[in-house]
Every structure is written in C-alpha cells, then in structure tokens.
Amino acid sequence: MAEAVVCFVSDGLEEFVNRNGEYLSEIRDQVQLALTELQLMRNFAKFVDRRQRDDVVAGIRDAAYDLEVIVETYALKVALRRKGVIQSAMKRYACMFIDRSRVRKIESKICYITNAISRSRWWLSVRTNRIEVTNRIEVPIPNYLPPPDTEHHPHPIVGLEAKVEELVMHLVENENRVISILGMGGIGKTTLAKEVYHHNAVRRHFDCLAWVCISEQFEARRVLEEILVQFISPTTDEQREEIASMWDDEIARKLFLLQREKRCLVVIDDIRKINGWLKLKVAFPPYEATGSKILLTTRNHAVASCSDRNRLIWYCEPLNENESWELFENIAFFGRNDRGQFPEDLEIPAKELTQLWIAEGFISLAQQKQRLLATVEDVAYNCLSELVERRIVQVGKRGSVRKIKTCRMHDRMRDLCLLKAEEENFLQIVNFSNIAHKPTGKVRRLALYFDENDVVSSRSESHDHVRSLLFFGPKNWIPKSTTYILSTFKDLKFLRVLKVEYMVREVRLPTEIGNMLCLRFLSLRKSNIIWLPPSLGNLICLQTLNLDFCHSNDRTPIIPNVIWKMEQLRHLYLLYYRSSSILRLSNLFNLQTLSCVSSDFCDMSDLTKLTTLRKLGIQLSRPMQNLEELLRSASSTLNRIQSLFVKNDVGVNSHAEVMQIVLSCCRIYKLKLYGPIKELPTDPQHYPNLTKLSLCECHLKDDQMEILEKLPNLRILLLQSLSFQESTKTLVCSRGGFLRLETLSLEKLTTLEEWRIEEGAMPSLLQLGILFCNRLKTVPHGLVYITSLKDLTIRWMPTTFYSRLQEGGEDFYIVQHVPSLVLGDPWESEEAPGDVHEE
C-alpha cells in the first residue's frame, strides 16, 4: 500500500507543480528535490510492501501526504494573493508569504520531509538486504529503476512467467483456433489470461483485441456488441450508439468479417455453460490464414472440449502462496478505488464515483495521455470497467447507452477492502450510533455514519490530516446539532473531498469554508443551505460543485457571483437558487456538466464559450430575447451536448422556445422535458441518437404517442405527471411501434383510463412500471404478446387493480409469463412520483 500512496501522491504532485509552477518560484528547488526523492522511493516501496509492516512504512505514507499538503497550500495561497481574491479572513495567511523568513520556514519543512524520505529509503535498503541474505532470496536492491508500468497491474505478478510465455507461444506461433484455460473457480485462470492478454508479443501480433466477462445469465447480443466496440475502439458516444442501433445479426456478421480481414484475439472470461458458447459461436469464423483466435477461461470441461475442433486445452494449476499474496494486494489496491466507505448494499452512482477518484488524485492527466483518451473521466470509467471485469465490483444498473450507471461491492469483498484500508490508515468508518467507535489515528479518509437520534457536539481530537470526509445520514435527516458539521468547514483546511447531503435542517455555511483551498469535490446536494459566503470563490481547485439544494420556497439561497473564479470546475450542479447579480460562467472552459442554468440569473450567451459541455440543463424562467441568434452563436457548444434537460417555468406561450433549444442539440442521447410543449417535431429523424426520454407536465396532445413510438433508437421512456393533456383518457401503442424500447414507466397519469397495446408493439420491452395511475382499470391485454418482459412493477394503484392481477384474478393470465411481478409494495424512493429534477 505504501507504493500505491507514494505513486499517486508523486504523480499528482508533479502534475500540480507543472500546472502551477509560476506560484512556486520561491521554493522551486526544494520541491524538485522532494519530487526526485519520491520517485526514488516509489521504486523501493513495492519491495517494502511485501516484506515489512514497520512504523517506517507508515512514516513514508505520512511524509508523502504532508509534502502534498504543504506544496499545494503554499501555491494556492500565492495564487489567490496574486489574483486579488483573498478575503479578509485569508489575509493573515497570505501575508506570511511576503516575508522571506516565512518562505524559509516552508523551505525548511520541505527539506525536513525530503530528508526523512531519503533516510527511510536508505534504512529500508539496508534492512531489505539483510532479510534477503537471511532468507537466501536473491532479489537485488533496485538501482533507481524507472517508475513501474501500472497499465493493468499496480504490481507485476511474479512466478507466472513460464506459464505466460507458454500460452503466448501457443497464441502467436501455433495454429490452434481456440485455447481454453481450464480449472476450478478462484484458481487464477483470469489472472493468467490477463497477463497473456497484456503481453507485448500478443499486443504486437494481433491487430484487434477484446476482453469480455460472461455472467451467469448473460445476453449474447450485449457480449458481441462489447467485443465489436473494443475491436473498432469508438471514440465518441455517437459511434457507440451506431453500434447499439445495429440488429443482432448485423453485429455478428460485422464481427465475423472483421476476424477474416484482420488478425483478432478475443478473450472470453469465465464462460461456464455449453449453451453460452453456442450462442456466441456464430460470430466467430473457423481458423483461416488471418490467424484470429479465441482464449477462453472456464471451469467446465465440456465447454473447453466443445469450443472448436482446432482447440487446445490448457490446465490451470493453483497459484502458489506468493502469487496469492500478489493477487490480494491487487484486490486491495483496486478496492481502495471503490470507496468502501459507502454504506453496505448501497448502489453507488458511477458518475459520482469517478468524480471522487479524480478529486482524490487517483486518476491523473498522465494516465489520460498514456491511454490516449479524451478526458480523465474516460480513464476513471475504464478503471471502473476493469474492476467489474475482475469481479471486484458488481454492476447495479446500466444506462441507455449500456454504460455503467450504478455499482456496488459484494459484502465479502467490501469487508476485505475495509480491513486492508484500516490496516493502512487509508480509511476509517465511524458510526456515531456506537459511542465507543470514534475516529482514531492519523487516518486520511473518514466516513461518518449518523442516524436521527445521534448527538455529536464536538470532536474529541484534531483531524487536520483528514483529506476526505463523507457524512452519511438518513435522507432528509435533521441533526439535533450542527456544531460538529459546521466545525468541519472551520477546522479541516486540507480536505480534498467533502460531502454533506440530504440534511434538511437550515444551515448557513461559515465564511471559513474559503480556507479549504485544496478542496476538489464539494457536494451539498439536497441540503437546506440558506446562505453561502463570498469566500466560496477562494476554492479555485474545485472540480465538482453540487449546489442542488433541497427545494424551499421560503428560503431559496442566494449564490454569490464567484463561481467564475473556479477555473478547474468540470461539473456544476445548480437548482433552486437565486443570485444578487447575473452569474458569470463564461471562463469555465473545463466545464462538462452544467445543470442547470437559469434565464433569470445567468447570461445565456456564456454558453458560446463552454465548448467542452456534454450535459446541459436550462431553466426558462422568463421569455428569452434573440433566442434564435443566441442558439446560432452557441452551435459549436450545443452540437456536442449529449444530455439535455429543459424546464419551462414560463408557461404554454414559451413552448416554441423549448423546441428551438431541443432542435439545436441535434446529437443528444438523453432528453428530459419539464413543462408545457404540446407538440413534438413530427419527423423522428430530428432525434437520431435519442435513447432516453423523460416527460413531465408537457401537456402533449393525444396524437403525440404516434411520434414517440417512431423514435428509432429509444430505449427508455418515462411518462410522468401530465405528460399528456388532462383530456387524454386513452393511450394506444400500435403495431410496429417502440421497436427498441426496453424500459417504460407510467407515473401519476391521473386522467388515464385505458391503455391499449397492439400485437407487435414494444417487442423488446424488458421493464414496465405503472405507478399512481389511479383511474387506469387494468393492464392492457396486449402484454400477453410481449414475451421479452422480465419485470413488471405496480405501486400506488387501487386495490381492485391489484386483485385482478393476483393469481386467480381475472387478468392474471395477462401477466403470468412475467418472471418478476411486484404488486403493491411501498414506494422505495424518497421522492414522490412526479417529482422531477435533473440527475
């Protein structure tokens, strides 16, 4: 673990120094010397972790963290002073940098840490040598080796070289079409296949490579789609969507031809049943001159034997003790990235997870450049996908373009990661329901669990060293005292991450929040913040800022016009707010998410400068002047928008403006409309990429269902309160409509009395929800034709509606083929149906 800490601190600090060198001129030499020493130490740390658990190892971690804090804080205070944005509360800190004697103190601290790291490295080199001599293990002391390659393993797996080389030889030189790695579960098949997959000789030999994992109940189409995506490496969501829109046989044929034209390798991990292989086999041609091959891992001898005539079965032997320890360290390393500090069984939003990794410094620009990806968010998502491949993280839900939407950890894996994290002082969980459980030691990350009855007035000890602090209370919790929480903003100046959500007790953010200069991630989502200080503008390192406050008509908070100072901001969430002046946003050139911008408190022309935007929310609070001209000038931004939310608070007279905005975002995949629009564009080709559509209070005319069902790639449709006009009593889904729709939800359509589904409609539907449609008499008979339906959830409906669908009821025959049928259970979300906000 020491290696992991030294590595990401070293990389993150080097990146920070390169970006902020102009503010470090006074201490440049000392910082450069410290960075050099960190680079040397990171090469030792990988040997130390496997053989030592001495205090000196903990000292190395602490020294690396302390160096990071000192350098970052110094540079940021100098930057604020030069930019003239230091508030009065900060002046006493900034003034010390004017005095040369103060600078010498900083130099002295850095030199002390550098010398401490150097002494530790020397001591460990001697001690490591003694251990090697005593145990007669001939492992040479590293002689200033270059940084280890962490492309797919944080530590190299030793002892597998011979096995790997033999398999590589079979793949590259022999003519076996299919090679099956056969062995019992947990024996190391995937580890071995991973080493082969990343071997340089394999990478050079094959033109296209793909790795897929097979779940117990997998869909052949999704597996083949993922292989094709990896083969052609689409760089945009548009290209991914083009693949997603192909028919099953088109994907299979495309893969078949690619493997005939090029030399391709597909690794199919953990395929357990013969039927599974037979479903996939159609996409793979027999062995030909191109030399395309398949590498399988399986625990089923029948699968290994039947895969192909031209096959080789390779029996996998158990990992030895040393290899097992290496595998454990890999799990612990990646487990750290999954934030085990989240409560057990909680589904974690993938977007928030990746934002936190980036804020913590686990993902760097260097990784982005190394992997040739567009953004650091792409790197983080790839890391999450790798955790899923390794079975460390489980997918909760996938979005409309198949990307991971939520994830979770298996209980045993979570316990293992927490044990490792607490051993290394990486993370500590504090449950205030347990009085004996208090924060202890020099831990860097705290997750604090509260319930409604907990009273915590103050901290018993200082935690200035904490870098990440997450509060977890029940949703809409009202703490008996906010003293502990508010002291966080005053005392913990070196935090990178702070998350306080769903706290409905009124809180005024203290001015001291402006002292948290290192903060990268701040989320006050759904908390009742009634005042924000201007010192918020000091947080110039913020990457994610969530001010999506809980809705209160009486005390809507005023946001100070300081967000423009946060030039590193990548994700900004605003909802239910006011401003004393027009919020300036035009210089947030890194912004990817803006949700949402109000026509009352923001200058819409700022959108023309935000060319990296991918997700946009717009709240129309008043009629907009010169809208057509504005949209034309912002076309370079709007053409890149992938997710759009438009809330029409003006009324029916502004429905034309809403549609102008929607039609200007021609590449959107997700669209959410709240407020009156009456009609959609009649040509479905206006939305060629649209996969998810949410409508609420749109007051659509009856005939608009005919337009909705012709949308060519729509997969998810959410119809909420007053999606259609109040006069709408009947909805009809006609034959051939909604060909690709997989999820449909009808919520709070209180005037709907009849719903008809014709045979041939919605042939791909997997999930259906009917909630609070209290005049709907029964489910449509046409559901009997939809054999693809897997889940049907009905809640908040009249008792007679339930009784007709229960076994023995007159309509039970309509739904008896559905595997999962939920009738009448309480609503699990904390939000009432019909409540819409941008996610």
CSV table of C-alpha atoms in Angstrom, one decimal, residues 79-260:
chain,number,residue,atom,x,y,z
A,79,ALA,CA,-2.2,32.3,-6.5
A,80,LEU,CA,-5.1,33.8,-4.5
A,81,ARG,CA,-2.9,36.7,-3.4
A,82,ARG,CA,-1.8,37.5,-6.9
A,83,LYS,CA,-5.3,37.2,-8.3
A,84,GLY,CA,-6.5,39.6,-5.6
A,85,VAL,CA,-9.4,37.3,-4.5
A,86,ILE,CA,-8.2,36.7,-0.9
A,87,GLN,CA,-10.9,37.8,1.5
A,88,SER,CA,-10.2,39.5,4.8
A,89,ALA,CA,-10.3,36.2,6.7
A,90,MET,CA,-7.5,34.9,4.5
A,91,LYS,CA,-5.2,37.9,4.6
A,92,ARG,CA,-3.3,36.8,7.7
A,93,TYR,CA,-2.4,33.6,5.9
A,94,ALA,CA,-1.4,35.2,2.7
A,95,CYS,CA,0.8,37.9,4.3
A,96,MET,CA,3.3,35.4,5.6
A,97,PHE,CA,4.4,34.7,2.0
A,98,ILE,CA,5.5,38.3,1.6
A,99,ASP,CA,8.1,37.8,4.4
A,100,ARG,CA,11.2,35.9,3.2
A,101,SER,CA,11.6,34.4,6.7
A,102,ARG,CA,8.2,32.7,6.3
A,103,VAL,CA,9.3,31.3,2.9
A,104,ARG,CA,12.4,29.9,4.6
A,105,LYS,CA,10.1,28.1,7.1
A,106,ILE,CA,8.3,26.4,4.2
A,107,GLU,CA,11.6,25.5,2.6
A,108,SER,CA,12.7,24.0,5.9
A,109,LYS,CA,9.6,21.9,6.2
A,110,ILE,CA,10.0,20.5,2.7
A,111,CYS,CA,13.7,19.8,3.3
A,112,TYR,CA,12.8,18.0,6.5
A,113,ILE,CA,10.3,15.8,4.7
A,114,THR,CA,12.7,15.2,1.9
A,115,ASN,CA,15.5,14.1,4.3
A,116,ALA,CA,13.0,11.9,6.2
A,117,ILE,CA,12.1,10.1,2.9
A,118,SER,CA,15.7,9.8,2.0
A,119,ARG,CA,16.7,8.3,5.4
A,120,SER,CA,13.8,5.9,5.2
A,121,ARG,CA,14.8,4.7,1.8
A,122,TRP,CA,18.4,4.2,2.9
A,123,TRP,CA,17.3,2.3,6.1
A,124,LEU,CA,14.9,0.1,4.1
A,125,SER,CA,17.6,-0.7,1.5
A,126,VAL,CA,19.8,-2.0,4.3
A,127,ARG,CA,17.1,-3.8,6.1
A,128,THR,CA,15.7,-5.4,2.9
A,129,ASN,CA,19.2,-6.6,2.1
A,130,ARG,CA,19.5,-8.3,5.5
A,131,ILE,CA,16.2,-10.0,5.0
A,132,GLU,CA,17.3,-11.3,1.6
A,133,VAL,CA,20.6,-12.6,2.9
A,134,THR,CA,19.0,-14.3,5.9
A,135,ASN,CA,16.3,-16.0,3.8
A,136,ARG,CA,18.7,-16.6,0.9
A,137,ILE,CA,16.4,-14.9,-1.6
A,138,GLU,CA,18.3,-13.4,-4.4
A,139,VAL,CA,16.4,-10.3,-5.2
A,140,PRO,CA,18.7,-7.4,-6.0
A,141,ILE,CA,18.1,-3.9,-4.5
A,142,PRO,CA,16.6,-1.7,-7.1
A,143,ASN,CA,19.1,0.7,-8.7
A,144,TYR,CA,17.0,3.7,-9.4
A,145,LEU,CA,14.6,1.8,-11.7
A,146,PRO,CA,12.2,3.8,-13.8
A,147,PRO,CA,8.6,4.1,-12.4
A,148,PRO,CA,6.8,0.7,-12.7
A,149,ASP,CA,4.3,0.2,-15.5
A,150,THR,CA,0.9,0.3,-13.9
A,151,GLU,CA,-1.2,0.0,-17.1
A,152,HIS,CA,-3.0,-3.1,-15.9
A,153,HIS,CA,-1.4,-4.2,-12.6
A,154,PRO,CA,-0.2,-1.9,-9.8
A,155,HIS,CA,2.4,-4.6,-9.0
A,156,PRO,CA,3.9,-7.1,-11.5
A,157,ILE,CA,2.7,-10.7,-10.8
A,158,VAL,CA,5.7,-12.9,-10.3
A,159,GLY,CA,6.1,-16.6,-10.7
A,160,LEU,CA,3.8,-16.9,-13.7
A,161,GLU,CA,6.5,-16.1,-16.3
A,162,ALA,CA,6.8,-19.7,-17.6
A,163,LYS,CA,3.1,-20.2,-17.8
A,164,VAL,CA,2.5,-16.9,-19.5
A,165,GLU,CA,5.3,-17.5,-22.1
A,166,GLU,CA,4.0,-20.9,-22.9
A,167,LEU,CA,0.5,-19.6,-23.6
A,168,VAL,CA,1.8,-16.7,-25.6
A,169,MET,CA,3.7,-19.1,-27.8
A,170,HIS,CA,0.5,-21.1,-28.4
A,171,LEU,CA,-1.4,-17.9,-29.4
A,172,VAL,CA,1.3,-16.4,-31.6
A,173,GLU,CA,3.0,-19.4,-33.2
A,174,ASN,CA,0.7,-22.4,-33.2
A,175,GLU,CA,-2.4,-22.9,-35.3
A,176,ASN,CA,-4.9,-23.7,-32.5
A,177,ARG,CA,-8.0,-21.6,-33.2
A,178,VAL,CA,-9.3,-21.8,-29.6
A,179,ILE,CA,-7.3,-22.1,-26.4
A,180,SER,CA,-9.2,-22.9,-23.3
A,181,ILE,CA,-7.7,-22.3,-19.8
A,182,LEU,CA,-9.5,-24.9,-17.6
A,183,GLY,CA,-9.5,-25.0,-13.8
A,184,MET,CA,-11.6,-24.7,-10.7
A,185,GLY,CA,-13.0,-21.4,-9.5
A,186,GLY,CA,-10.6,-18.9,-7.8
A,187,ILE,CA,-7.5,-20.8,-9.0
A,188,GLY,CA,-6.1,-18.0,-11.0
A,189,LYS,CA,-7.4,-18.5,-14.6
A,190,THR,CA,-8.4,-14.9,-15.1
A,191,THR,CA,-5.1,-13.6,-13.6
A,192,LEU,CA,-3.1,-15.8,-16.0
A,193,ALA,CA,-5.3,-14.8,-19.0
A,194,LYS,CA,-4.8,-11.1,-18.1
A,195,GLU,CA,-1.1,-11.4,-18.1
A,196,VAL,CA,-1.2,-13.1,-21.5
A,197,TYR,CA,-3.6,-10.5,-22.9
A,198,HIS,CA,-1.3,-7.7,-21.9
A,199,HIS,CA,1.9,-9.4,-23.1
A,200,ASN,CA,3.9,-7.3,-25.6
A,201,ALA,CA,4.2,-10.2,-28.1
A,202,VAL,CA,0.4,-10.6,-28.1
A,203,ARG,CA,-0.2,-6.9,-28.5
A,204,ARG,CA,2.2,-6.8,-31.5
A,205,HIS,CA,0.9,-9.9,-33.1
A,206,PHE,CA,-2.8,-9.2,-33.2
A,207,ASP,CA,-4.5,-6.2,-34.9
A,208,CYS,CA,-7.6,-6.1,-32.7
A,209,LEU,CA,-8.1,-7.3,-29.2
A,210,ALA,CA,-11.1,-7.6,-26.9
A,211,TRP,CA,-11.8,-8.9,-23.4
A,212,VAL,CA,-15.3,-9.8,-22.2
A,213,CYS,CA,-16.6,-11.4,-19.0
A,214,ILE,CA,-19.5,-13.8,-19.1
A,215,SER,CA,-22.1,-13.5,-16.2
A,216,GLU,CA,-24.3,-16.5,-15.1
A,217,GLN,CA,-27.2,-15.1,-17.1
A,218,PHE,CA,-25.7,-13.2,-20.0
A,219,GLU,CA,-27.2,-11.8,-23.2
A,220,ALA,CA,-25.3,-12.9,-26.3
A,221,ARG,CA,-26.1,-9.6,-28.1
A,222,ARG,CA,-24.5,-7.5,-25.4
A,223,VAL,CA,-21.4,-9.6,-25.3
A,224,LEU,CA,-20.9,-9.4,-29.0
A,225,GLU,CA,-21.7,-5.7,-29.0
A,226,GLU,CA,-18.9,-5.1,-26.4
A,227,ILE,CA,-16.4,-7.2,-28.5
A,228,LEU,CA,-17.2,-5.0,-31.5
A,229,VAL,CA,-16.8,-1.8,-29.5
A,230,GLN,CA,-13.4,-3.0,-28.3
A,231,PHE,CA,-12.3,-4.0,-31.8
A,232,ILE,CA,-13.1,-0.7,-33.5
A,233,SER,CA,-12.4,1.5,-30.5
A,234,PRO,CA,-15.1,4.2,-31.0
A,235,THR,CA,-14.0,7.5,-29.6
A,236,THR,CA,-17.4,9.1,-29.1
A,237,ASP,CA,-20.8,8.2,-27.8
A,238,GLU,CA,-22.2,8.8,-31.3
A,239,GLN,CA,-20.1,5.9,-32.6
A,240,ARG,CA,-21.1,3.7,-29.7
A,241,GLU,CA,-24.7,4.5,-30.4
A,242,GLU,CA,-24.3,3.5,-34.0
A,243,ILE,CA,-23.2,0.1,-32.9
A,244,ALA,CA,-26.0,-0.1,-30.3
A,245,SER,CA,-28.6,0.5,-33.1
A,246,MET,CA,-27.4,-2.5,-35.2
A,247,TRP,CA,-29.6,-5.6,-35.3
A,248,ASP,CA,-28.2,-8.8,-33.7
A,249,ASP,CA,-27.3,-10.4,-37.0
A,250,GLU,CA,-25.6,-7.2,-38.2
A,251,ILE,CA,-23.3,-7.3,-35.2
A,252,ALA,CA,-22.5,-11.0,-35.6
A,253,ARG,CA,-21.8,-10.5,-39.3
A,254,LYS,CA,-19.6,-7.4,-38.7
A,255,LEU,CA,-17.5,-9.4,-36.2
A,256,PHE,CA,-17.3,-12.4,-38.5
A,257,LEU,CA,-15.9,-10.2,-41.3
A,258,LEU,CA,-13.5,-8.3,-39.1
A,259,GLN,CA,-11.9,-11.5,-37.9
A,260,ARG,CA,-11.5,-12.7,-41.5
